[in-house]
PDB file of C-alpha atoms in Angstrom:
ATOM      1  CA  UNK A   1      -6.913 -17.476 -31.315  1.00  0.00           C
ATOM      2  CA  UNK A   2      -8.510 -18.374 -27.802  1.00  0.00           C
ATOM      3  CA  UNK A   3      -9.713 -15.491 -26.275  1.00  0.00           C
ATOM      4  CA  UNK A   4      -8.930 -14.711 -22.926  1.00  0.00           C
ATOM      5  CA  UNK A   5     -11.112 -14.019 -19.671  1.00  0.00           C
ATOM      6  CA  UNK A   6     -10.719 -11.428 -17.357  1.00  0.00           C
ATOM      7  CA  UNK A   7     -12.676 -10.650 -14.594  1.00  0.00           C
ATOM      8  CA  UNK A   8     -12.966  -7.212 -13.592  1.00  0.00           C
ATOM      9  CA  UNK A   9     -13.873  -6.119 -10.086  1.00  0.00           C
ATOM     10  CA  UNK A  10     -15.101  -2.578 -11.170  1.00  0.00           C
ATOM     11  CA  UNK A  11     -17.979  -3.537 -12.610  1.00  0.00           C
ATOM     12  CA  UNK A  12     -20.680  -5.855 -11.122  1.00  0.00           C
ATOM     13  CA  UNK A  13     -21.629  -7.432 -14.397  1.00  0.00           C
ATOM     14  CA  UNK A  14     -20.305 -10.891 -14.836  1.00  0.00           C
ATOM     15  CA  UNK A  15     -17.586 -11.386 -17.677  1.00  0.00           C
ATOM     16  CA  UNK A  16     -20.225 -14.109 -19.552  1.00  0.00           C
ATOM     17  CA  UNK A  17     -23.945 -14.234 -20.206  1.00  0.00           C
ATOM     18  CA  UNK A  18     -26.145 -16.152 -17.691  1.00  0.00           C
ATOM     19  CA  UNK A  19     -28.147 -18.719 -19.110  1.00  0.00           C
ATOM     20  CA  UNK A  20     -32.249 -17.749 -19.371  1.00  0.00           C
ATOM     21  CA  UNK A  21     -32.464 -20.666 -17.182  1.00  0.00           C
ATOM     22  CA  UNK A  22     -30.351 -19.900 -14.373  1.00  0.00           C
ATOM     23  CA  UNK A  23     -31.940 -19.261 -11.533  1.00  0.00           C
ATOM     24  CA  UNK A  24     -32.160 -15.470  -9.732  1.00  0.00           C
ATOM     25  CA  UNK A  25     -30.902 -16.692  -6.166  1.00  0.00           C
ATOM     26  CA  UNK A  26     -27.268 -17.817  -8.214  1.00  0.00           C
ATOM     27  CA  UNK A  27     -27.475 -14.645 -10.246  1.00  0.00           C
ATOM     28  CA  UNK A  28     -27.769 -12.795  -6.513  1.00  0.00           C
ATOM     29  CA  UNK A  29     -24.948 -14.576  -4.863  1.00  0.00           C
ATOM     30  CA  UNK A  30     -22.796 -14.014  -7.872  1.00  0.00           C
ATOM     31  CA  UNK A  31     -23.120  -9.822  -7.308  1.00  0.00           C
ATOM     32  CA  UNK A  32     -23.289 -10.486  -3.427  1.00  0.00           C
ATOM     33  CA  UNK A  33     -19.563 -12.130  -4.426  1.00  0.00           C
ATOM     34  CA  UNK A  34     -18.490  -9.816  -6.049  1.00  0.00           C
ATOM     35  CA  UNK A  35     -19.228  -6.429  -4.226  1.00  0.00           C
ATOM     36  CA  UNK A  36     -17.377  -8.794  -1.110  1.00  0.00           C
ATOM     37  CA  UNK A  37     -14.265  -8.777  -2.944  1.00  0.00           C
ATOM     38  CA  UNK A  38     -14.419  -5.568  -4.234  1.00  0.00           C
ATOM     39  CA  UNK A  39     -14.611  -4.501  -0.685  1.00  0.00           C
ATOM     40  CA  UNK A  40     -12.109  -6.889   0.753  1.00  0.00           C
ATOM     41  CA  UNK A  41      -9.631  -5.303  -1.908  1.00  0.00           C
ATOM     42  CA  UNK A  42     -10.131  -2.071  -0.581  1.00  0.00           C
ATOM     43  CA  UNK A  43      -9.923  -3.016   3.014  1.00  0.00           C
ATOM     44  CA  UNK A  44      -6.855  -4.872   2.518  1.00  0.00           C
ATOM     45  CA  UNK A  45      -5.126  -1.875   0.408  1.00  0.00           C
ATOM     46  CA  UNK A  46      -5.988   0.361   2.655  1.00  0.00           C
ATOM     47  CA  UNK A  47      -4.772  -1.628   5.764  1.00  0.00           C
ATOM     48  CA  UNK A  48      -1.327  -2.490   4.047  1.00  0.00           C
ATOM     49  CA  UNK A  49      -0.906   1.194   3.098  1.00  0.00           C
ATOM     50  CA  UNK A  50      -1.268   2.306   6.731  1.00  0.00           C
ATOM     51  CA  UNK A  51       1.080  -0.705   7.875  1.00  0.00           C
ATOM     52  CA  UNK A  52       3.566   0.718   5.374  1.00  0.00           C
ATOM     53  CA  UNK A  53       3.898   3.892   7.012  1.00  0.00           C
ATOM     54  CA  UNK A  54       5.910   3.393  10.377  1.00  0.00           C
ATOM     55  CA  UNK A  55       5.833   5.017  13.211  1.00  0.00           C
ATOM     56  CA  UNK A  56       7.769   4.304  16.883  1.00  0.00           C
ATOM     57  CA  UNK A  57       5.375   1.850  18.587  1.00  0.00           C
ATOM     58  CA  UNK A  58       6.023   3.420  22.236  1.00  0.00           C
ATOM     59  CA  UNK A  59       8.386   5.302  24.584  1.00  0.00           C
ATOM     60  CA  UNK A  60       9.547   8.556  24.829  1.00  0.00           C
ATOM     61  CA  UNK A  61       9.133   9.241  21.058  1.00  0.00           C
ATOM     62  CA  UNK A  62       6.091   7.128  21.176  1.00  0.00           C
ATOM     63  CA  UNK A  63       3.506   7.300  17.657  1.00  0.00           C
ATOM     64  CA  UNK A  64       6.078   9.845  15.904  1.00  0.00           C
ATOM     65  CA  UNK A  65       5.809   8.648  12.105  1.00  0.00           C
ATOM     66  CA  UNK A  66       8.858   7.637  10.148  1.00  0.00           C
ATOM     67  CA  UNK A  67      10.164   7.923   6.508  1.00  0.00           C
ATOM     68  CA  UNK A  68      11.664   6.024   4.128  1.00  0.00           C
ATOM     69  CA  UNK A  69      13.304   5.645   1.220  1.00  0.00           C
ATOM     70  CA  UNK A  70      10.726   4.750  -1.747  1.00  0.00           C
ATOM     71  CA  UNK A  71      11.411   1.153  -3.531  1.00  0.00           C
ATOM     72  CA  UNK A  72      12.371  -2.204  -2.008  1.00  0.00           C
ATOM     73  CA  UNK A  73      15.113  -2.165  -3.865  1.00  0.00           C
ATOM     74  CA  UNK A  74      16.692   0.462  -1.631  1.00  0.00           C
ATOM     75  CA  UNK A  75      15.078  -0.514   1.875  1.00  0.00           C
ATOM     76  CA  UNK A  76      12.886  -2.906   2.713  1.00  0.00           C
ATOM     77  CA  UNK A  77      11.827  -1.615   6.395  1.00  0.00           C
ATOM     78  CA  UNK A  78      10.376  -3.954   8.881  1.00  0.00           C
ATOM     79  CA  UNK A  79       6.582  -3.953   9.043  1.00  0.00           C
ATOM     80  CA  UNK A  80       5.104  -2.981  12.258  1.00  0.00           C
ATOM     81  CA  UNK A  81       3.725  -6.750  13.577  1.00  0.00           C
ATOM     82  CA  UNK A  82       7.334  -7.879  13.049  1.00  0.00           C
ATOM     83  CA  UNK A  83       8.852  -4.926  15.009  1.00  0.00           C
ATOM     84  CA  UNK A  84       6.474  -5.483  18.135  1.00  0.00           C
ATOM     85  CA  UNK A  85       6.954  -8.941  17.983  1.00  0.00           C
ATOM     86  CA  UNK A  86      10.954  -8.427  18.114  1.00  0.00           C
ATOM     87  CA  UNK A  87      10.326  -5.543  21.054  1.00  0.00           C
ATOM     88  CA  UNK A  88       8.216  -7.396  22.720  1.00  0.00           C
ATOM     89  CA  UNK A  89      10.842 -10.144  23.846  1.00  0.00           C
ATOM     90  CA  UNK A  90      13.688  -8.380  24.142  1.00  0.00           C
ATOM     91  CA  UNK A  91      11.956  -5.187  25.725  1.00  0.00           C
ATOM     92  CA  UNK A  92      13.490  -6.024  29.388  1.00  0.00           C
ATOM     93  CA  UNK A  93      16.659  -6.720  27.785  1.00  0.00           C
ATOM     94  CA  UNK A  94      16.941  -2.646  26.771  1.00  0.00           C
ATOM     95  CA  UNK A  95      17.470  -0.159  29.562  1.00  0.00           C
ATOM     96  CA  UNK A  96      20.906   0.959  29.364  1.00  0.00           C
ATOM     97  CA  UNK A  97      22.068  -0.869  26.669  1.00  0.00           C
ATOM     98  CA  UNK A  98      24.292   0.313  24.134  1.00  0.00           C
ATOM     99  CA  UNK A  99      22.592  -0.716  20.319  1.00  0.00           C
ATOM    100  CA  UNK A 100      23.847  -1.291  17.329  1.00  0.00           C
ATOM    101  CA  UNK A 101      21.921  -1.366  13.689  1.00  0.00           C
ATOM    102  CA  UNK A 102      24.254  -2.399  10.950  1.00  0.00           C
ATOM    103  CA  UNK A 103      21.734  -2.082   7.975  1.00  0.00           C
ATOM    104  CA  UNK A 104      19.975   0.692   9.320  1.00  0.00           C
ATOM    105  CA  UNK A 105      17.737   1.810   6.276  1.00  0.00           C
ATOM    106  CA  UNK A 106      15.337   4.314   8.393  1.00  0.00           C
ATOM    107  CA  UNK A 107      16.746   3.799  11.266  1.00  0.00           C
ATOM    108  CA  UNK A 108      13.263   2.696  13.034  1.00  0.00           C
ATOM    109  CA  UNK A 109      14.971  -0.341  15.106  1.00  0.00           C
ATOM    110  CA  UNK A 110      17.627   1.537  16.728  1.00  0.00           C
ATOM    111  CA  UNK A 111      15.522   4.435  17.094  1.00  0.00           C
ATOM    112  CA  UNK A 112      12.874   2.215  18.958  1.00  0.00           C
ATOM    113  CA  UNK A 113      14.810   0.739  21.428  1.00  0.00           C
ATOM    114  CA  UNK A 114      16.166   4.494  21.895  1.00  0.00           C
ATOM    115  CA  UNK A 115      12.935   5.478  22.450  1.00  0.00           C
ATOM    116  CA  UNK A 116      12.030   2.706  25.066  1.00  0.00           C
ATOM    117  CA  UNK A 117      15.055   3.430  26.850  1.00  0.00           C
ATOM    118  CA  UNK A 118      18.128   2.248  25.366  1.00  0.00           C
ATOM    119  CA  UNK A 119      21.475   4.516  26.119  1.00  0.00           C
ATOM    120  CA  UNK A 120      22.846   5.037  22.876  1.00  0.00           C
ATOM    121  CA  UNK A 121      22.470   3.492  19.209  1.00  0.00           C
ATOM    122  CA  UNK A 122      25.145   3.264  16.513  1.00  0.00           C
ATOM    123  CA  UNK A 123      23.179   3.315  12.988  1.00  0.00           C
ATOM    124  CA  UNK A 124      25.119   2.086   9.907  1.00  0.00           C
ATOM    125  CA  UNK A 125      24.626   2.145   6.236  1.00  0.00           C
ATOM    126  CA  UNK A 126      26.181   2.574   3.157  1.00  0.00           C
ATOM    127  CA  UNK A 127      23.597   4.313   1.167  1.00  0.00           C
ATOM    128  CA  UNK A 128      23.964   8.244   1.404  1.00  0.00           C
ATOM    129  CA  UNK A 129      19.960   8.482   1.084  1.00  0.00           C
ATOM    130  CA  UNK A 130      19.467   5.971   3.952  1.00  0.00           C
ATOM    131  CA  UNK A 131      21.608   7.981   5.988  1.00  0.00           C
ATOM    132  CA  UNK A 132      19.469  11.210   5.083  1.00  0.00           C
ATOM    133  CA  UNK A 133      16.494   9.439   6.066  1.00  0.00           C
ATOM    134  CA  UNK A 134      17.941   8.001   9.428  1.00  0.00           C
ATOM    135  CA  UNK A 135      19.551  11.609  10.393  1.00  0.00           C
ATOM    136  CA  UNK A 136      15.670  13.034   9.626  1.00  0.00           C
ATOM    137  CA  UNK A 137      13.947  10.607  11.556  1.00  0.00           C
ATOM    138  CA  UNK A 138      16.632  10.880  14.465  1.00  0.00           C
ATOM    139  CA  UNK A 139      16.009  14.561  14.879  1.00  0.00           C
ATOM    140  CA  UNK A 140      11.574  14.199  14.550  1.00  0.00           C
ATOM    141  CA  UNK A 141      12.022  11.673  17.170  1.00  0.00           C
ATOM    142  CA  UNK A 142      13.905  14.054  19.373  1.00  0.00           C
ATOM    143  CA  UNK A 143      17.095  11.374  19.667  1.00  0.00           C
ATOM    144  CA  UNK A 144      19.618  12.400  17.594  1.00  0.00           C
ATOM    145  CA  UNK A 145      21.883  13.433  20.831  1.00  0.00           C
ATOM    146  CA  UNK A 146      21.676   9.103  21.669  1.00  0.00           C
ATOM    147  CA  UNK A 147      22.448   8.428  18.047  1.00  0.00           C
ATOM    148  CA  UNK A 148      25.476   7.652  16.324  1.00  0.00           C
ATOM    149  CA  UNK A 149      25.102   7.503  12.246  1.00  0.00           C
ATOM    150  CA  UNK A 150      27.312   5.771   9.925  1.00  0.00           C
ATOM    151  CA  UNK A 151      28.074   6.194   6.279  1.00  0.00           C
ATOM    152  CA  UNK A 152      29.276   3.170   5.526  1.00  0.00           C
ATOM    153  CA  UNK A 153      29.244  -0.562   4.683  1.00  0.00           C
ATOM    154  CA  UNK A 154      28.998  -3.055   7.231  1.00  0.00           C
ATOM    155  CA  UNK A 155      32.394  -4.596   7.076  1.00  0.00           C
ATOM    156  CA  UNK A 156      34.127  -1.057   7.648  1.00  0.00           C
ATOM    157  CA  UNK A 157      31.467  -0.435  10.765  1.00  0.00           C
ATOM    158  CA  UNK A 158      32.443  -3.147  12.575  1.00  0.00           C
ATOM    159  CA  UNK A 159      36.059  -2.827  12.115  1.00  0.00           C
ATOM    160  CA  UNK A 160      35.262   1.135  13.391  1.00  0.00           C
ATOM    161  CA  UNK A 161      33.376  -0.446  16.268  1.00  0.00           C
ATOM    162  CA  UNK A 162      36.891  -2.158  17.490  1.00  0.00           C
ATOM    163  CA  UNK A 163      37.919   0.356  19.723  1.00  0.00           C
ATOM    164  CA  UNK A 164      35.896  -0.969  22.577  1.00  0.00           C
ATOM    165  CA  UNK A 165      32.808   0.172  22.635  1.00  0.00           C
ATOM    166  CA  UNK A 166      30.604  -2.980  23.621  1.00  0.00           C
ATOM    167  CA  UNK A 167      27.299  -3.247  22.295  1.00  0.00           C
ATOM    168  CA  UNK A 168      24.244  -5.063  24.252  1.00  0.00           C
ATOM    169  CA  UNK A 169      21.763  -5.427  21.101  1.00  0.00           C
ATOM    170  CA  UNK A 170      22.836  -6.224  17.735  1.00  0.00           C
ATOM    171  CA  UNK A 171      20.018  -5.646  14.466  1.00  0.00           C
ATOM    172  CA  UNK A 172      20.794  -7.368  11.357  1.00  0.00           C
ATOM    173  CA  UNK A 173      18.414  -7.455   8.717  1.00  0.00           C
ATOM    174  CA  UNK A 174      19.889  -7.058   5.590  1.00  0.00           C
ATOM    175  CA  UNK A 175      18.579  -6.331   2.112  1.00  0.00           C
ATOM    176  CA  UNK A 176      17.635  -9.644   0.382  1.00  0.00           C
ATOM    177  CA  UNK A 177      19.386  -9.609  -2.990  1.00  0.00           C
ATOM    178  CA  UNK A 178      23.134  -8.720  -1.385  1.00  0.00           C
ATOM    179  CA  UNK A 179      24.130 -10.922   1.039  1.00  0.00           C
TER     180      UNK A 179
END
């Protein structure tokens, strides 16, 4: 039976013997390599788990953190570079509009463009949770008057949404595995 290496960054030892030979300058870049990744590891957790908890990027409700529904099975919420990227282009485009989010999830798009100015937002999903979540974060943002939440599944929302109300933004980002 072969027998398998691992390498363990907890421990600054290397998983094999050096040779007597080798020389102390590779033995020192090998720990200098290690304690580098064993740092970068850290740095990176610790800057994915602060991109994993949102927050509104600016406007009225402007840094007020967000939750969310554990497991991306349930939501998979937009991560924070993706969500300024998206504001930043349409961010002229929002005053007075009315918005529409049809896989809502936390609610953080619609609420966003709520808080940088938009004049109402219709948030729909069809998980009872999600809808939870998105009435909680409506009211801690302070713009649950502008909202509009919907328990149900996209199809019946926009056959709801027939009745003429006219919608200036649209968000769609739906889960991955369903449609």
């Amino acid at each position: 039976a072969k027998r398998r290496l691992a390498v363990s960054l907890s421990d600054s030892r290397p998983p094999f013997r050096f040779a007597k030979t080798t020389n102390c300058a590779l033995r020192f870049m090998y720990l200098v390599l290690v304690k580098f990744l064993k740092g970068f590891g850290e740095t990176f957790s610790k800057k994915f788990s602060q991109e994993e908890k949102m927050r509104i990027i600016t406007g009225s409700a402007r840094g007020t953190r967000l939750e969310t529904l554990e497991g991306e099975e349930i939501t998979r919420p937009t991560i924070e570079r993706v969500k300024e990227a998206i504001f930043s282009m349409i961010n002229f485009e929002l005053e007075g509009r009315n918005v529409l989010d049809l896989f809502g999830g936390s609610g953080q798009m619609a609420l966003e463009a709520l808080s940088r100015g938009a004049k109402s937002a219709t948030i729909c999903d069809s998980n009872r949770d999600a809808v939870a979540v998105i009435k909680r974060n409506a009211q801690k943002t302070k713009l649950y008057e502008k909202t509009k939440i919907l328990s149900s599944d996209y199809k019946a929302a926009i056959n709801g949404c027939r009745t003429g109300e006219k919608f200036g933004i649209v968000f769609l980002d739906p889960p991955y595995g369903e449609y």
